[in-house]
């Protein structure tokens, strides 16, 4: 939260599985569309919050599997854990708050009497969350009886049922909604309330997010019956909540446009040649550069000399690229090599995307942009910590020029194979 000096232009709070992440989309198209939009337009003045039922272990596994961005804040384990940044620093104040009237031992004692409840994997059992699987047909009866037993023991607990099988028992003060309310209160207390907040979900454990006063909300098109039922019973007349016609992250993009929260055209949806922007944004230039690079290698843009010429037009004639091995090459020579790589990744699930993009202005018309550049092919992925120097050139057709690129391998993600070939920019 400290990255912003003032209020966030937009704070997106999104569930992950089947909301931000579409497990039926093998190419991760909608997730990558959202990522390009966020890094291009919003990453410098807005906050991205992931709110998931996953434990930290399963969350980290998902990040290794999918081309996800690094969020500013992560709400984990159905709102029982809040962490900040890449390092996932825990919020100790939230932990202290949840300890009030919570006794995990009592929960385990009382649930032991229900044969219908099957404990989930050990990774999903957390200090303030006990998780079970229960058949849909008997779920409501179990919830009613268990609630009564816990109340008799003096335990202030909450039972959340979602996904047609997942039953989570949490402190009464926990949950995705309460965690968001806590964050909003924290932002308000330091004079940084978000200008707009968009919550996004697909299942029952997301319902609380939509109950927070003042937020905009989107139920993605593939939302489950339990969330749609909650909406029909509690919020059908709320114009700030919509049921998208698009799946997962595409539905989030749709909601940004519907509520007029800001631009919602992803660089991945823009046709080449790109129009010159009225107001130059270094983030936009970097994202488009690597989107075009990926499309060239996937043969998703026409094989035309105009693409190679465009790349030369936006790079300095005597500019250099230093690859992760420390080898210095001419930018224009690298682009010439790229010309021969057209379509070499067609049909190979090859992707390139940027994350953790940060801008430093070093002159009135010059910037250094630092970011993680990820490249994946199938199940193999590599990442380089990259920096790129860019100058404003309003007299040119494109309006800017890239002068220098420097890359080093991110620890644990160095390339050992062809992914690091010479035609990689």
Coordinates of C-alpha atoms in Angstrom, one line a residue:
X1 CA 0.0 0.0 0.0
X2 CA 3.0 2.3 0.5
X3 CA 3.7 2.4 -3.2
X4 CA 1.1 5.2 -3.6
X5 CA 1.5 8.7 -2.3
X6 CA -2.3 9.3 -2.5
X7 CA -5.5 7.5 -3.2
X8 CA -5.6 4.6 -5.7
X9 CA -7.3 5.5 -8.9
X10 CA -8.8 2.0 -8.9
X11 CA -8.5 -0.9 -6.5
X12 CA -9.5 -4.3 -7.9
X13 CA -10.2 -7.1 -5.4
X14 CA -10.5 -10.4 -7.2
X15 CA -11.0 -14.0 -6.4
X16 CA -8.5 -16.3 -8.3
X17 CA -9.9 -19.7 -9.3
X18 CA -12.6 -19.4 -11.9
X19 CA -12.6 -15.6 -11.6
X20 CA -9.2 -14.1 -12.4
X21 CA -7.9 -17.5 -13.5
X22 CA -9.8 -19.5 -16.0
X23 CA -8.8 -23.2 -15.6
X24 CA -10.6 -24.1 -18.9
X25 CA -8.4 -21.6 -20.9
X26 CA -5.3 -23.6 -21.7
X27 CA -3.7 -20.6 -23.4
X28 CA -4.5 -18.3 -20.5
X29 CA -5.8 -15.7 -23.0
X30 CA -8.1 -13.7 -20.7
X31 CA -5.6 -13.7 -17.8
X32 CA -2.9 -12.4 -20.1
X33 CA -5.3 -9.8 -21.6
X34 CA -6.0 -8.5 -18.1
X35 CA -2.3 -8.5 -17.1
X36 CA -1.4 -6.5 -20.1
X37 CA -4.1 -3.9 -19.4
X38 CA -3.2 -3.6 -15.8
X39 CA 0.6 -3.2 -16.4
X40 CA 0.0 -0.8 -19.3
X41 CA -2.6 1.5 -17.7
X42 CA -3.1 0.9 -13.9
X43 CA 0.0 -0.5 -12.2
X44 CA 1.5 2.9 -11.3
X45 CA -1.5 4.5 -9.6
X46 CA -3.8 1.7 -8.6
X47 CA -3.9 -1.4 -6.3
X48 CA -4.4 -5.0 -7.3
X49 CA -5.7 -7.3 -4.5
X50 CA -6.1 -11.1 -4.9
X51 CA -8.6 -12.5 -2.5
X52 CA -8.6 -16.3 -2.5
X53 CA -9.7 -19.3 -0.5
X54 CA -6.3 -20.9 -1.2
X55 CA -3.7 -21.3 1.5
X56 CA -0.3 -19.6 1.0
X57 CA 1.1 -23.0 -0.2
X58 CA -1.5 -23.5 -2.9
X59 CA -1.5 -19.9 -3.9
X60 CA 2.2 -20.1 -4.6
X61 CA 1.7 -23.2 -6.6
X62 CA -0.9 -21.5 -8.7
X63 CA 1.5 -18.6 -9.4
X64 CA 4.0 -21.1 -10.7
X65 CA 1.4 -22.6 -13.1
X66 CA -0.3 -19.5 -14.4
X67 CA 0.9 -16.2 -15.9
X68 CA -0.3 -14.1 -13.0
X69 CA 0.7 -10.7 -11.9
X70 CA 2.2 -9.9 -8.5
X71 CA -0.5 -8.3 -6.5
X72 CA 0.0 -5.4 -4.1
X73 CA -2.0 -7.2 -1.4
X74 CA -3.0 -10.8 -1.0
X75 CA -6.0 -12.0 1.1
X76 CA -5.6 -15.7 1.7
X77 CA -7.4 -18.6 3.3
X78 CA -10.9 -17.2 2.8
X79 CA -10.0 -13.9 4.4
X80 CA -8.1 -15.1 7.4
X81 CA -4.7 -13.9 6.2
X82 CA -3.6 -10.6 4.7
X83 CA -0.1 -10.1 3.3
X84 CA 1.6 -7.3 1.4
X85 CA 3.8 -7.3 -1.7
X86 CA 6.0 -9.8 -3.4
X87 CA 7.5 -10.8 0.0
X88 CA 4.0 -11.5 1.4
X89 CA 4.6 -9.6 4.6
X90 CA 1.8 -10.6 7.1
X91 CA -0.5 -8.0 8.6
X92 CA 0.0 -8.6 12.4
X93 CA -2.9 -6.3 13.3
X94 CA -5.3 -8.6 11.4
X95 CA -3.9 -11.7 13.2
X96 CA -4.4 -10.1 16.6
X97 CA -8.0 -9.1 15.6
X98 CA -8.9 -12.7 14.6
X99 CA -7.6 -14.2 17.8
X100 CA -10.5 -12.7 19.7
X101 CA -13.1 -15.4 20.7
X102 CA -11.4 -18.0 18.5
X103 CA -10.4 -21.5 19.7
X104 CA -9.4 -23.9 16.9
X105 CA -9.4 -26.8 19.4
X106 CA -13.2 -26.4 20.0
X107 CA -13.9 -26.5 16.3
X108 CA -12.0 -29.8 15.8
X109 CA -13.8 -31.3 18.8
X110 CA -17.3 -30.4 17.6
X111 CA -16.7 -31.3 13.9
X112 CA -15.4 -34.7 14.9
X113 CA -19.1 -35.7 15.5
X114 CA -20.1 -35.2 11.9
X115 CA -19.3 -38.1 9.7
X116 CA -20.4 -36.1 6.6
X117 CA -17.4 -33.8 7.1
X118 CA -14.0 -34.8 5.5
X119 CA -11.0 -32.7 6.4
X120 CA -9.3 -31.1 3.5
X121 CA -5.5 -31.5 2.9
X122 CA -3.2 -30.4 5.7
X123 CA -2.0 -27.5 3.5
X124 CA -5.5 -26.0 3.7
X125 CA -5.7 -26.0 7.5
X126 CA -4.6 -22.7 8.8
X127 CA -4.5 -21.0 12.3
X128 CA -7.8 -19.2 11.7
X129 CA -9.4 -21.7 9.2
X130 CA -10.5 -25.3 9.5
X131 CA -11.6 -26.7 6.1
X132 CA -13.7 -29.7 5.1
X133 CA -15.4 -31.3 2.1
X134 CA -19.1 -32.0 2.4
X135 CA -21.6 -33.4 -0.1
X136 CA -23.9 -30.8 -1.4
X137 CA -27.1 -32.7 -0.6
X138 CA -26.5 -32.6 3.2
X139 CA -24.5 -29.4 3.5
X140 CA -27.3 -27.1 4.8
X141 CA -28.3 -29.6 7.5
X142 CA -24.7 -29.9 8.7
X143 CA -24.2 -26.2 8.7
X144 CA -27.3 -25.6 10.9
X145 CA -26.5 -28.3 13.4
X146 CA -22.8 -27.4 13.6
X147 CA -23.6 -23.7 14.1
X148 CA -25.8 -24.5 17.1
X149 CA -23.1 -26.7 18.7
X150 CA -20.3 -24.1 18.2
X151 CA -22.6 -21.4 19.7
X152 CA -23.3 -23.5 22.7
X153 CA -19.5 -23.8 23.3
X154 CA -19.3 -20.0 23.3
X155 CA -17.3 -19.9 20.1
X156 CA -17.9 -16.9 17.8
X157 CA -17.4 -18.7 14.5
X158 CA -18.6 -18.4 10.9
X159 CA -19.3 -21.2 8.5
X160 CA -18.8 -20.6 4.8
X161 CA -20.0 -23.0 2.1
X162 CA -18.8 -22.6 -1.5
X163 CA -18.0 -24.5 -4.7
X164 CA -20.7 -27.1 -4.0
X165 CA -18.3 -28.9 -1.6
X166 CA -16.0 -26.7 0.4
X167 CA -17.0 -25.9 4.0
X168 CA -14.7 -23.5 5.9
X169 CA -15.0 -22.6 9.6
X170 CA -13.5 -19.2 10.5
X171 CA -13.6 -16.6 13.3
X172 CA -16.7 -14.5 13.1
X173 CA -14.7 -11.5 12.2
X174 CA -12.9 -13.2 9.3
X175 CA -13.9 -13.7 5.7
X176 CA -13.2 -12.1 2.4
X177 CA -15.6 -9.2 3.1
X178 CA -14.3 -8.4 6.5
X179 CA -10.7 -8.5 5.3
X180 CA -11.6 -6.0 2.6
X181 CA -13.5 -3.8 5.1
X182 CA -10.3 -3.9 7.3
X183 CA -8.1 -2.9 4.4
X184 CA -10.5 0.0 3.4
X185 CA -10.5 1.2 6.9
X186 CA -6.7 1.1 7.0
X187 CA -6.5 3.0 3.8
X188 CA -9.0 5.6 5.0
X189 CA -7.1 6.1 8.3
X190 CA -3.9 7.1 6.4
X191 CA -5.8 9.4 4.0
X192 CA -5.7 7.1 1.0
X193 CA -9.2 5.8 0.3
X194 CA -9.4 4.3 -3.2
X195 CA -11.4 6.5 -5.7
X196 CA -13.1 3.3 -6.9
X197 CA -13.1 -0.3 -5.8
X198 CA -14.2 -3.2 -8.0
X199 CA -14.8 -6.6 -6.4
X200 CA -14.8 -9.7 -8.6
X201 CA -16.0 -13.3 -7.8
X202 CA -17.7 -16.5 -8.9
X203 CA -18.6 -18.5 -5.8
X204 CA -20.3 -18.4 -2.4
X205 CA -17.2 -17.4 -0.4
X206 CA -17.1 -14.2 -2.6
X207 CA -20.6 -13.0 -1.6
X208 CA -19.2 -11.0 1.3
X209 CA -17.1 -8.9 -1.1
X210 CA -20.3 -7.6 -2.8
X211 CA -21.8 -6.6 0.6
X212 CA -19.2 -3.9 1.3
X213 CA -20.9 -0.5 0.9
X214 CA -19.9 1.6 -2.1
X215 CA -18.0 -1.0 -4.1
X216 CA -18.7 -1.9 -7.7
X217 CA -19.0 -5.6 -8.2
X218 CA -18.9 -8.2 -11.1
X219 CA -20.0 -11.8 -11.0
X220 CA -18.2 -13.4 -13.9
X221 CA -20.4 -15.1 -16.5
X222 CA -19.4 -18.5 -15.1
X223 CA -20.4 -17.7 -11.6
X224 CA -21.8 -20.6 -9.6
X225 CA -25.4 -21.0 -8.5
X226 CA -24.7 -20.2 -4.9
X227 CA -23.4 -16.7 -5.7
X228 CA -26.2 -16.1 -8.2
X229 CA -28.7 -17.1 -5.6
X230 CA -27.2 -14.8 -3.0
X231 CA -27.4 -12.0 -5.5
X232 CA -31.0 -12.7 -6.3
X233 CA -31.9 -12.7 -2.6
X234 CA -29.7 -9.7 -1.5
X235 CA -28.6 -7.4 -4.3
X236 CA -30.7 -7.8 -7.4
X237 CA -31.6 -4.1 -7.4
X238 CA -28.1 -2.9 -6.8
X239 CA -26.9 -1.2 -10.1
X240 CA -23.3 -1.4 -8.9
X241 CA -23.3 -5.2 -9.2
X242 CA -23.4 -6.9 -12.6
X243 CA -23.4 -10.4 -14.0
X244 CA -20.9 -10.3 -16.8
X245 CA -21.4 -11.9 -20.1
X246 CA -17.7 -12.8 -20.3
X247 CA -15.8 -15.5 -18.4
X248 CA -13.2 -14.9 -15.7
X249 CA -10.7 -12.1 -16.3
X250 CA -12.5 -11.1 -19.5
X251 CA -15.5 -10.4 -17.3
X252 CA -13.4 -8.2 -15.1
X253 CA -12.2 -6.2 -18.1
X254 CA -15.9 -5.9 -19.2
X255 CA -16.8 -4.5 -15.8
X256 CA -14.1 -1.9 -15.9
X257 CA -15.7 -0.6 -19.1
X258 CA -19.3 -1.0 -17.9
X259 CA -18.8 1.1 -14.8
X260 CA -16.5 3.5 -16.6
X261 CA -13.7 3.0 -14.1
X262 CA -11.0 3.7 -16.7
X263 CA -9.7 2.3 -20.0
X264 CA -10.6 -1.3 -20.7
X265 CA -8.9 -2.1 -24.0
X266 CA -6.0 -4.4 -23.4
X267 CA -2.8 -4.0 -25.5
X268 CA -3.4 -7.6 -26.5
X269 CA -6.6 -6.6 -28.2
X270 CA -5.1 -3.7 -30.2
X271 CA -4.4 -4.3 -33.9
X272 CA -1.0 -3.4 -35.5
X273 CA 0.0 -0.8 -36.5
X274 CA -0.5 0.9 -33.2
X275 CA -2.0 4.4 -33.2
X276 CA 0.3 7.1 -31.7
X277 CA -0.9 7.9 -28.1
X278 CA -1.9 11.5 -27.4
X279 CA -0.2 11.2 -24.0
X280 CA 2.9 9.0 -23.9
X281 CA 3.1 6.4 -21.1
X282 CA 6.3 4.4 -20.7
X283 CA 4.3 1.4 -19.2
X284 CA 2.2 1.3 -22.4
X285 CA 5.2 1.3 -24.6
X286 CA 6.9 -1.5 -22.8
X287 CA 3.9 -3.8 -22.7
X288 CA 3.1 -3.2 -26.4
X289 CA 6.7 -3.9 -27.3
X290 CA 6.6 -7.4 -25.8
X291 CA 3.0 -8.2 -26.9
X292 CA 4.1 -7.5 -30.4
X293 CA 7.2 -9.6 -29.9
X294 CA 5.1 -12.6 -28.8
X295 CA 2.6 -12.2 -31.6
X296 CA 5.4 -12.1 -34.2
X297 CA 6.8 -15.4 -32.9
X298 CA 3.3 -17.0 -32.6
X299 CA 2.4 -15.7 -36.1
X300 CA -0.5 -13.7 -34.8
X301 CA 0.5 -10.6 -36.7
X302 CA 1.0 -10.4 -40.4
X303 CA 4.4 -11.3 -41.7
X304 CA 5.3 -7.9 -42.9
X305 CA 8.4 -5.7 -43.1
X306 CA 6.3 -3.0 -41.5
X307 CA 6.5 -4.8 -38.1
X308 CA 10.3 -5.1 -38.2
X309 CA 10.5 -1.5 -39.4
X310 CA 8.3 -0.4 -36.5
X311 CA 10.5 -2.1 -34.0
X312 CA 13.6 -0.3 -35.5
X313 CA 11.7 3.0 -35.5
X314 CA 11.1 2.7 -31.7
X315 CA 14.7 1.7 -30.9
X316 CA 17.9 3.7 -31.1
X317 CA 20.1 2.9 -34.1
X318 CA 23.1 2.5 -31.9
X319 CA 21.2 1.2 -28.9
X320 CA 22.3 -2.0 -27.2
X321 CA 20.8 -5.0 -25.4
X322 CA 22.7 -6.8 -22.8
X323 CA 21.3 -10.3 -22.4
X324 CA 21.2 -12.4 -19.2
X325 CA 24.5 -14.0 -20.1
X326 CA 26.2 -10.6 -20.2
X327 CA 26.6 -10.5 -23.9
X328 CA 26.1 -7.1 -25.5
X329 CA 24.4 -6.9 -28.9
X330 CA 23.0 -4.1 -31.1
X331 CA 19.3 -3.6 -30.7
X332 CA 18.8 -3.3 -34.5
X333 CA 20.9 -6.4 -35.2
X334 CA 18.7 -8.3 -32.7
X335 CA 15.6 -7.1 -34.5
X336 CA 17.0 -8.3 -37.8
X337 CA 17.5 -11.7 -36.2
X338 CA 13.9 -11.6 -34.9
X339 CA 12.8 -11.1 -38.4
X340 CA 13.9 -14.7 -39.2
X341 CA 12.0 -16.0 -36.2
X342 CA 8.5 -15.4 -37.5
X343 CA 6.1 -18.1 -36.5
X344 CA 8.8 -20.2 -34.8
X345 CA 6.5 -20.6 -31.8
X346 CA 3.2 -21.1 -33.6
X347 CA 1.1 -23.8 -31.9
X348 CA 3.6 -24.2 -29.0
X349 CA 1.7 -22.3 -26.2
X350 CA 4.5 -19.7 -26.2
X351 CA 3.8 -16.6 -24.1
X352 CA 5.7 -13.5 -23.0
X353 CA 4.5 -11.0 -20.4
X354 CA 5.7 -8.3 -18.0
X355 CA 5.1 -8.0 -14.3
X356 CA 6.2 -5.7 -11.4
X357 CA 6.7 -2.8 -13.8
X358 CA 8.2 0.3 -12.1
X359 CA 9.0 3.6 -13.7
X360 CA 11.8 6.0 -12.7
X361 CA 11.9 9.4 -14.5
X362 CA 15.6 10.4 -15.0
X363 CA 15.0 13.5 -17.1
X364 CA 12.3 15.8 -18.4
X365 CA 11.7 13.4 -21.3
X366 CA 13.4 10.1 -20.3
X367 CA 12.7 7.2 -18.1
X368 CA 14.1 3.9 -16.9
X369 CA 11.5 1.1 -16.7
X370 CA 12.2 -1.9 -14.6
X371 CA 10.1 -5.1 -14.8
X372 CA 10.1 -8.9 -14.7
X373 CA 10.0 -10.3 -18.2
X374 CA 8.5 -13.8 -18.2
X375 CA 8.6 -16.2 -21.2
X376 CA 6.9 -19.6 -21.2
X377 CA 6.5 -22.5 -23.6
X378 CA 4.3 -25.3 -22.4
X379 CA 5.3 -26.0 -18.8
X380 CA 8.7 -24.4 -19.0
X381 CA 9.1 -20.8 -18.0
X382 CA 12.1 -18.4 -17.6
X383 CA 12.2 -14.9 -16.1
X384 CA 14.7 -12.0 -16.5
X385 CA 14.9 -9.0 -14.3
X386 CA 14.9 -6.3 -17.0
X387 CA 15.5 -2.6 -17.3
X388 CA 14.8 -0.5 -20.3
X389 CA 15.7 3.1 -21.1
X390 CA 13.2 5.1 -23.1
X391 CA 13.2 8.7 -24.4
X392 CA 10.3 10.9 -25.6
X393 CA 10.6 11.8 -29.3
X394 CA 7.5 13.7 -30.2
X395 CA 8.8 14.6 -33.7
X396 CA 8.8 10.9 -34.7
X397 CA 5.7 8.9 -35.9
X398 CA 5.8 6.7 -32.8
X399 CA 6.7 9.5 -30.4
X400 CA 9.4 7.6 -28.4
X401 CA 12.6 5.6 -28.7
X402 CA 14.0 2.7 -26.7
X403 CA 17.7 3.2 -26.2
X404 CA 18.9 0.4 -23.9
X405 CA 17.8 -3.0 -22.6
X406 CA 19.6 -4.9 -19.8
X407 CA 18.6 -8.3 -18.5
X408 CA 19.7 -10.7 -15.8
X409 CA 18.2 -14.0 -14.8
X410 CA 15.8 -14.1 -11.9
X411 CA 17.1 -16.7 -9.4
X412 CA 15.6 -20.1 -10.1
X413 CA 14.3 -19.1 -13.5
X414 CA 17.4 -19.1 -15.7
X415 CA 17.1 -20.6 -19.2
X416 CA 18.8 -23.8 -20.0
X417 CA 17.5 -24.3 -23.5
X418 CA 16.4 -22.6 -26.7
X419 CA 14.1 -20.2 -24.8
X420 CA 17.2 -18.0 -24.5
X421 CA 18.0 -18.0 -28.3
X422 CA 19.5 -15.0 -30.0
X423 CA 16.2 -13.8 -31.4
X424 CA 15.0 -13.0 -27.9
X425 CA 14.7 -9.2 -27.2

